[in-house]
mmCIF file of C-alpha atoms in Angstrom:
data_model
loop_
_atom_site.group_PDB
_atom_site.id
_atom_site.type_symbol
_atom_site.label_atom_id
_atom_site.label_comp_id
_atom_site.label_asym_id
_atom_site.label_seq_id
_atom_site.Cartn_x
_atom_site.Cartn_y
_atom_site.Cartn_z
ATOM 1 C CA GLY A 1 -26.359 96.504 -36.317
ATOM 2 C CA ALA A 2 -24.447 93.111 -35.674
ATOM 3 C CA GLY A 3 -20.228 94.209 -35.074
ATOM 4 C CA VAL A 4 -17.922 91.721 -35.791
ATOM 5 C CA SER A 5 -18.211 88.400 -33.768
ATOM 6 C CA GLN A 6 -15.890 85.761 -33.631
ATOM 7 C CA SER A 7 -15.744 82.161 -32.661
ATOM 8 C CA PRO A 8 -14.921 80.485 -30.311
ATOM 9 C CA SER A 9 -14.582 83.165 -27.395
ATOM 10 C CA ASN A 10 -11.929 81.165 -25.469
ATOM 11 C CA LYS A 11 -10.132 77.830 -26.787
ATOM 12 C CA VAL A 12 -7.884 75.331 -24.960
ATOM 13 C CA THR A 13 -5.838 73.160 -26.805
ATOM 14 C CA GLU A 14 -2.776 70.560 -26.438
ATOM 15 C CA LYS A 15 0.331 71.577 -28.107
ATOM 16 C CA GLY A 16 0.804 69.749 -31.575
ATOM 17 C CA LYS A 17 -2.908 70.104 -32.489
ATOM 18 C CA ASP A 18 -4.518 72.393 -35.152
ATOM 19 C CA VAL A 19 -6.889 75.162 -34.293
ATOM 20 C CA GLU A 20 -9.345 77.021 -36.523
ATOM 21 C CA LEU A 21 -10.781 80.529 -35.499
ATOM 22 C CA ARG A 22 -13.290 82.315 -36.811
ATOM 23 C CA CYS A 23 -14.453 85.747 -37.613
ATOM 24 C CA ASP A 24 -17.477 87.228 -38.960
ATOM 25 C CA PRO A 25 -17.251 90.760 -40.218
ATOM 26 C CA ILE A 26 -19.759 93.618 -40.456
ATOM 27 C CA SER A 27 -21.881 92.689 -43.351
ATOM 28 C CA GLY A 28 -20.841 94.888 -46.302
ATOM 29 C CA HIS A 29 -17.082 95.489 -44.792
ATOM 30 C CA THR A 30 -14.946 94.314 -47.570
ATOM 31 C CA ALA A 31 -11.491 94.853 -45.721
ATOM 32 C CA LEU A 32 -10.625 92.305 -42.857
ATOM 33 C CA TYR A 33 -7.798 92.466 -40.379
ATOM 34 C CA TRP A 34 -6.237 89.471 -38.103
ATOM 35 C CA TYR A 35 -4.284 90.827 -35.363
ATOM 36 C CA ARG A 36 -2.614 88.837 -32.380
ATOM 37 C CA GLN A 37 -2.295 90.524 -28.699
ATOM 38 C CA ARG A 38 0.145 88.347 -26.611
ATOM 39 C CA LEU A 39 -0.292 88.934 -22.704
ATOM 40 C CA GLY A 40 0.950 92.517 -21.810
ATOM 41 C CA GLN A 41 1.673 93.662 -25.356
ATOM 42 C CA GLY A 42 0.168 95.603 -28.208
ATOM 43 C CA LEU A 43 -1.301 94.081 -31.061
ATOM 44 C CA GLU A 44 0.609 92.918 -34.069
ATOM 45 C CA PHE A 45 -0.869 92.928 -37.811
ATOM 46 C CA LEU A 46 -1.112 89.233 -38.958
ATOM 47 C CA ILE A 47 -3.228 89.366 -42.573
ATOM 48 C CA TYR A 48 -5.129 91.724 -44.270
ATOM 49 C CA PHE A 49 -7.938 90.645 -46.940
ATOM 50 C CA GLN A 50 -9.423 92.996 -49.330
ATOM 51 C CA GLY A 51 -12.672 90.935 -50.513
ATOM 52 C CA ASN A 52 -11.462 87.510 -50.801
ATOM 53 C CA SER A 53 -7.596 87.994 -51.558
ATOM 54 C CA ALA A 54 -5.100 88.830 -49.306
ATOM 55 C CA PRO A 55 -2.297 91.106 -50.365
ATOM 56 C CA ASP A 56 -0.217 91.422 -47.047
ATOM 57 C CA LYS A 57 0.221 88.070 -45.483
ATOM 58 C CA SER A 58 3.566 89.769 -43.851
ATOM 59 C CA GLY A 59 2.751 89.297 -40.528
ATOM 60 C CA LEU A 60 1.846 85.857 -40.116
ATOM 61 C CA PRO A 61 4.691 84.442 -38.227
ATOM 62 C CA SER A 62 5.353 81.134 -39.516
ATOM 63 C CA ASP A 63 4.112 78.740 -42.091
ATOM 64 C CA ARG A 64 1.578 76.790 -39.704
ATOM 65 C CA PHE A 65 -0.525 80.097 -39.688
ATOM 66 C CA SER A 66 -2.721 80.426 -42.794
ATOM 67 C CA ALA A 67 -6.118 82.513 -43.255
ATOM 68 C CA GLU A 68 -8.579 82.275 -45.931
ATOM 69 C CA ARG A 69 -11.710 84.491 -46.471
ATOM 70 C CA THR A 70 -15.038 83.311 -48.577
ATOM 71 C CA GLY A 71 -17.605 85.250 -49.990
ATOM 72 C CA GLU A 72 -16.376 88.822 -48.961
ATOM 73 C CA SER A 73 -17.787 87.624 -46.115
ATOM 74 C CA VAL A 74 -16.484 85.238 -42.929
ATOM 75 C CA SER A 75 -12.976 84.726 -42.308
ATOM 76 C CA THR A 76 -11.096 81.648 -40.953
ATOM 77 C CA LEU A 77 -7.422 81.910 -39.275
ATOM 78 C CA THR A 78 -5.784 78.581 -39.402
ATOM 79 C CA ILE A 79 -3.100 77.387 -36.943
ATOM 80 C CA GLN A 80 -1.479 73.444 -37.314
ATOM 81 C CA ARG A 81 0.575 72.155 -34.914
ATOM 82 C CA THR A 82 0.151 74.636 -32.304
ATOM 83 C CA GLN A 83 3.120 75.717 -29.865
ATOM 84 C CA GLN A 84 2.692 77.207 -26.235
ATOM 85 C CA GLU A 85 4.050 80.710 -27.640
ATOM 86 C CA ASP A 86 0.637 80.774 -29.922
ATOM 87 C CA SER A 87 -1.039 81.233 -26.922
ATOM 88 C CA ALA A 88 -2.566 84.633 -27.349
ATOM 89 C CA VAL A 89 -5.529 86.770 -27.795
ATOM 90 C CA TYR A 90 -6.273 86.745 -31.853
ATOM 91 C CA LEU A 91 -8.486 89.555 -32.759
ATOM 92 C CA CYS A 92 -10.504 90.385 -36.385
ATOM 93 C CA ALA A 93 -11.140 94.022 -37.679
ATOM 94 C CA SER A 94 -13.303 94.711 -40.414
ATOM 95 C CA SER A 95 -13.602 98.314 -42.053
ATOM 96 C CA PHE A 96 -15.690 99.467 -45.498
ATOM 97 C CA GLY A 97 -14.193 100.477 -48.244
ATOM 98 C CA ARG A 98 -10.689 99.536 -49.382
ATOM 99 C CA GLY A 99 -9.031 99.929 -46.169
ATOM 100 C CA ARG A 100 -7.847 103.228 -46.856
ATOM 101 C CA GLN A 101 -5.576 104.825 -44.474
ATOM 102 C CA GLY A 102 -7.709 106.468 -41.968
ATOM 103 C CA ASP A 103 -10.888 104.178 -42.131
ATOM 104 C CA THR A 104 -12.020 103.045 -38.733
ATOM 105 C CA GLN A 105 -11.313 99.427 -38.146
ATOM 106 C CA TYR A 106 -14.193 97.490 -35.880
ATOM 107 C CA PHE A 107 -12.824 94.721 -33.596
ATOM 108 C CA GLY A 108 -14.363 91.782 -32.522
ATOM 109 C CA PRO A 109 -13.773 90.563 -28.954
ATOM 110 C CA GLY A 110 -11.369 88.127 -29.912
ATOM 111 C CA THR A 111 -10.581 84.572 -29.491
ATOM 112 C CA ARG A 112 -8.274 83.906 -26.393
ATOM 113 C CA LEU A 113 -6.349 80.399 -27.151
ATOM 114 C CA THR A 114 -4.292 78.745 -24.941
ATOM 115 C CA VAL A 115 -1.675 75.955 -25.915
ATOM 116 C CA LEU A 116 -0.850 73.422 -23.020
ATOM 117 C CA ALA B 1 9.578 102.232 -40.938
ATOM 118 C CA GLN B 2 6.549 103.212 -38.441
ATOM 119 C CA SER B 3 6.228 102.770 -34.813
ATOM 120 C CA VAL B 4 4.336 103.910 -31.461
ATOM 121 C CA THR B 5 5.618 104.372 -28.313
ATOM 122 C CA GLN B 6 3.247 104.535 -24.882
ATOM 123 C CA LEU B 7 5.326 105.682 -21.957
ATOM 124 C CA GLY B 8 4.120 104.316 -18.771
ATOM 125 C CA SER B 9 2.367 100.725 -18.941
ATOM 126 C CA HIS B 10 0.328 101.442 -15.890
ATOM 127 C CA VAL B 11 -0.882 105.217 -14.851
ATOM 128 C CA SER B 12 -3.170 105.500 -11.934
ATOM 129 C CA VAL B 13 -5.444 108.381 -11.147
ATOM 130 C CA SER B 14 -7.840 109.713 -8.457
ATOM 131 C CA GLU B 15 -11.535 109.766 -9.739
ATOM 132 C CA GLY B 16 -12.117 113.804 -11.301
ATOM 133 C CA ALA B 17 -8.230 113.981 -11.864
ATOM 134 C CA LEU B 18 -6.947 114.555 -15.162
ATOM 135 C CA VAL B 19 -6.190 111.691 -17.296
ATOM 136 C CA LEU B 20 -3.284 112.179 -19.219
ATOM 137 C CA LEU B 21 -1.607 109.246 -21.422
ATOM 138 C CA ARG B 22 1.147 109.658 -23.475
ATOM 139 C CA CYS B 23 2.301 108.565 -26.957
ATOM 140 C CA ASN B 24 4.509 109.224 -29.670
ATOM 141 C CA TYR B 25 4.873 108.026 -32.976
ATOM 142 C CA SER B 26 7.909 107.995 -35.723
ATOM 143 C CA SER B 27 6.663 108.279 -39.007
ATOM 144 C CA SER B 28 8.459 109.362 -42.365
ATOM 145 C CA VAL B 29 5.207 110.637 -43.977
ATOM 146 C CA PRO B 30 2.170 112.217 -41.916
ATOM 147 C CA PRO B 31 0.341 109.915 -40.314
ATOM 148 C CA TYR B 32 -3.137 108.700 -39.511
ATOM 149 C CA LEU B 33 -2.808 108.213 -35.520
ATOM 150 C CA PHE B 34 -5.974 106.627 -33.564
ATOM 151 C CA TRP B 35 -6.650 105.680 -29.875
ATOM 152 C CA TYR B 36 -8.302 102.554 -28.688
ATOM 153 C CA VAL B 37 -10.206 101.570 -25.536
ATOM 154 C CA GLN B 38 -10.074 98.069 -24.332
ATOM 155 C CA TYR B 39 -12.256 97.202 -21.553
ATOM 156 C CA PRO B 40 -12.056 93.702 -19.843
ATOM 157 C CA ASN B 41 -12.962 90.550 -21.923
ATOM 158 C CA GLN B 42 -14.095 92.890 -24.549
ATOM 159 C CA GLY B 43 -12.530 94.063 -28.028
ATOM 160 C CA LEU B 44 -11.172 97.338 -28.942
ATOM 161 C CA GLN B 45 -13.295 100.481 -29.394
ATOM 162 C CA LEU B 46 -12.014 103.195 -31.559
ATOM 163 C CA LEU B 47 -12.196 106.710 -29.025
ATOM 164 C CA LEU B 48 -10.821 108.931 -31.535
ATOM 165 C CA LYS B 49 -8.481 109.364 -34.985
ATOM 166 C CA TYR B 50 -6.646 111.908 -36.166
ATOM 167 C CA THR B 51 -6.693 112.136 -40.046
ATOM 168 C CA SER B 52 -4.966 115.476 -41.005
ATOM 169 C CA ALA B 53 -8.047 117.667 -40.491
ATOM 170 C CA ALA B 54 -7.758 119.870 -37.097
ATOM 171 C CA THR B 55 -5.051 118.951 -34.638
ATOM 172 C CA LEU B 56 -7.212 118.637 -31.733
ATOM 173 C CA VAL B 57 -9.412 115.689 -32.065
ATOM 174 C CA LYS B 58 -12.632 115.177 -29.771
ATOM 175 C CA GLY B 59 -13.519 111.701 -29.096
ATOM 176 C CA ILE B 60 -15.830 109.615 -27.147
ATOM 177 C CA ASN B 61 -16.300 110.031 -23.114
ATOM 178 C CA GLY B 62 -14.746 113.035 -23.279
ATOM 179 C CA PHE B 63 -11.263 112.148 -24.375
ATOM 180 C CA GLU B 64 -9.794 114.197 -26.364
ATOM 181 C CA ALA B 65 -6.124 114.231 -28.503
ATOM 182 C CA GLU B 66 -3.681 116.660 -30.084
ATOM 183 C CA PHE B 67 -1.604 116.082 -32.756
ATOM 184 C CA LYS B 68 1.565 117.884 -32.171
ATOM 185 C CA LYS B 69 3.901 117.318 -35.233
ATOM 186 C CA SER B 70 7.210 118.946 -33.514
ATOM 187 C CA GLU B 71 6.697 116.475 -30.924
ATOM 188 C CA THR B 72 5.772 113.663 -33.088
ATOM 189 C CA SER B 73 3.068 112.894 -30.268
ATOM 190 C CA PHE B 74 -0.563 112.368 -29.980
ATOM 191 C CA HIS B 75 -1.268 112.321 -26.219
ATOM 192 C CA LEU B 76 -4.748 111.248 -24.854
ATOM 193 C CA THR B 77 -6.472 113.434 -22.267
ATOM 194 C CA LYS B 78 -9.617 113.729 -20.079
ATOM 195 C CA PRO B 79 -9.852 116.868 -17.679
ATOM 196 C CA SER B 80 -11.716 114.385 -15.328
ATOM 197 C CA ALA B 81 -11.569 110.847 -14.587
ATOM 198 C CA HIS B 82 -14.525 108.505 -14.004
ATOM 199 C CA MET B 83 -14.142 105.055 -12.393
ATOM 200 C CA SER B 84 -15.584 103.641 -15.936
ATOM 201 C CA ASP B 85 -12.840 104.827 -17.605
ATOM 202 C CA ALA B 86 -10.680 101.920 -15.989
ATOM 203 C CA ALA B 87 -9.370 100.164 -19.019
ATOM 204 C CA GLU B 88 -6.404 99.269 -21.395
ATOM 205 C CA TYR B 89 -5.734 102.502 -23.882
ATOM 206 C CA PHE B 90 -4.204 101.827 -27.255
ATOM 207 C CA CYS B 91 -2.424 103.998 -29.379
ATOM 208 C CA ALA B 92 -2.244 102.997 -33.143
ATOM 209 C CA VAL B 93 -0.438 104.610 -36.349
ATOM 210 C CA SER B 94 -2.014 103.770 -39.889
ATOM 211 C CA ARG B 95 0.680 102.625 -42.024
ATOM 212 C CA SER B 96 2.115 104.836 -45.009
ATOM 213 C CA GLY B 97 0.831 104.154 -48.155
ATOM 214 C CA GLY B 98 -1.618 101.509 -49.150
ATOM 215 C CA TYR B 99 -4.277 100.125 -47.242
ATOM 216 C CA ASN B 100 -4.856 100.913 -43.410
ATOM 217 C CA LYS B 101 -2.613 98.333 -41.398
ATOM 218 C CA LEU B 102 -2.392 99.663 -37.613
ATOM 219 C CA ILE B 103 1.023 99.525 -35.902
ATOM 220 C CA PHE B 104 -0.015 99.435 -32.370
ATOM 221 C CA GLY B 105 1.783 100.769 -29.133
ATOM 222 C CA ALA B 106 1.989 98.186 -25.819
ATOM 223 C CA GLY B 107 -0.796 99.677 -24.366
ATOM 224 C CA THR B 108 -1.360 101.789 -21.217
ATOM 225 C CA ARG B 109 -3.322 100.505 -18.560
ATOM 226 C CA LEU B 110 -5.529 103.047 -16.924
ATOM 227 C CA ALA B 111 -6.520 102.336 -13.018
ATOM 228 C CA VAL B 112 -9.136 105.031 -11.504
ATOM 229 C CA HIS B 113 -9.142 104.932 -7.836
ATOM 230 C CA PRO B 114 -11.746 106.568 -5.620
#
């Protein structure tokens, strides 16, 4: 079956612009995660969805970042008024079930965001 | 709080040599541990995971890792490196309690030379 897909694969934007990043999880996966990977660093957790609700938004760096999920499927990560420090690869992952410890997360290929 | 430390941001081995990538974790409760591999311009792929069953975990592509509680380690090994193993490897620990938020190490880039 299809894996996790993300779009766009690359996004170049100017400082101050808003961007939207999209994630389509594996069909049937109720848990969805967003991570950020800065150059040369590991992944940082941003937000977790269970169904359409987000019980943990603790990783969102600032109020410029927001995310939503609809239909227990597609999720959108929005960054308003982008800054150069937002440049990173944004990765989405999904897992089956209620996101229990030990569940395997399946990652998408990521969106590389460059803020000029 | 949980954390992961990967010793060595870059590791270089010869083809056919042993691969050893080091991972140490910090956790106040029994952890769930993962190794992921990231090939250039691709997403992360699970290599293997430890979920409190056998301490020696076998994964894909001939990799394995051993959970050592006394050393708080979960090192990744492969007896004989192949050129196709060149990639970045991430160790991760699952947050204790509740859901499966992953905390990642900084990654180790493995280079394999002829």
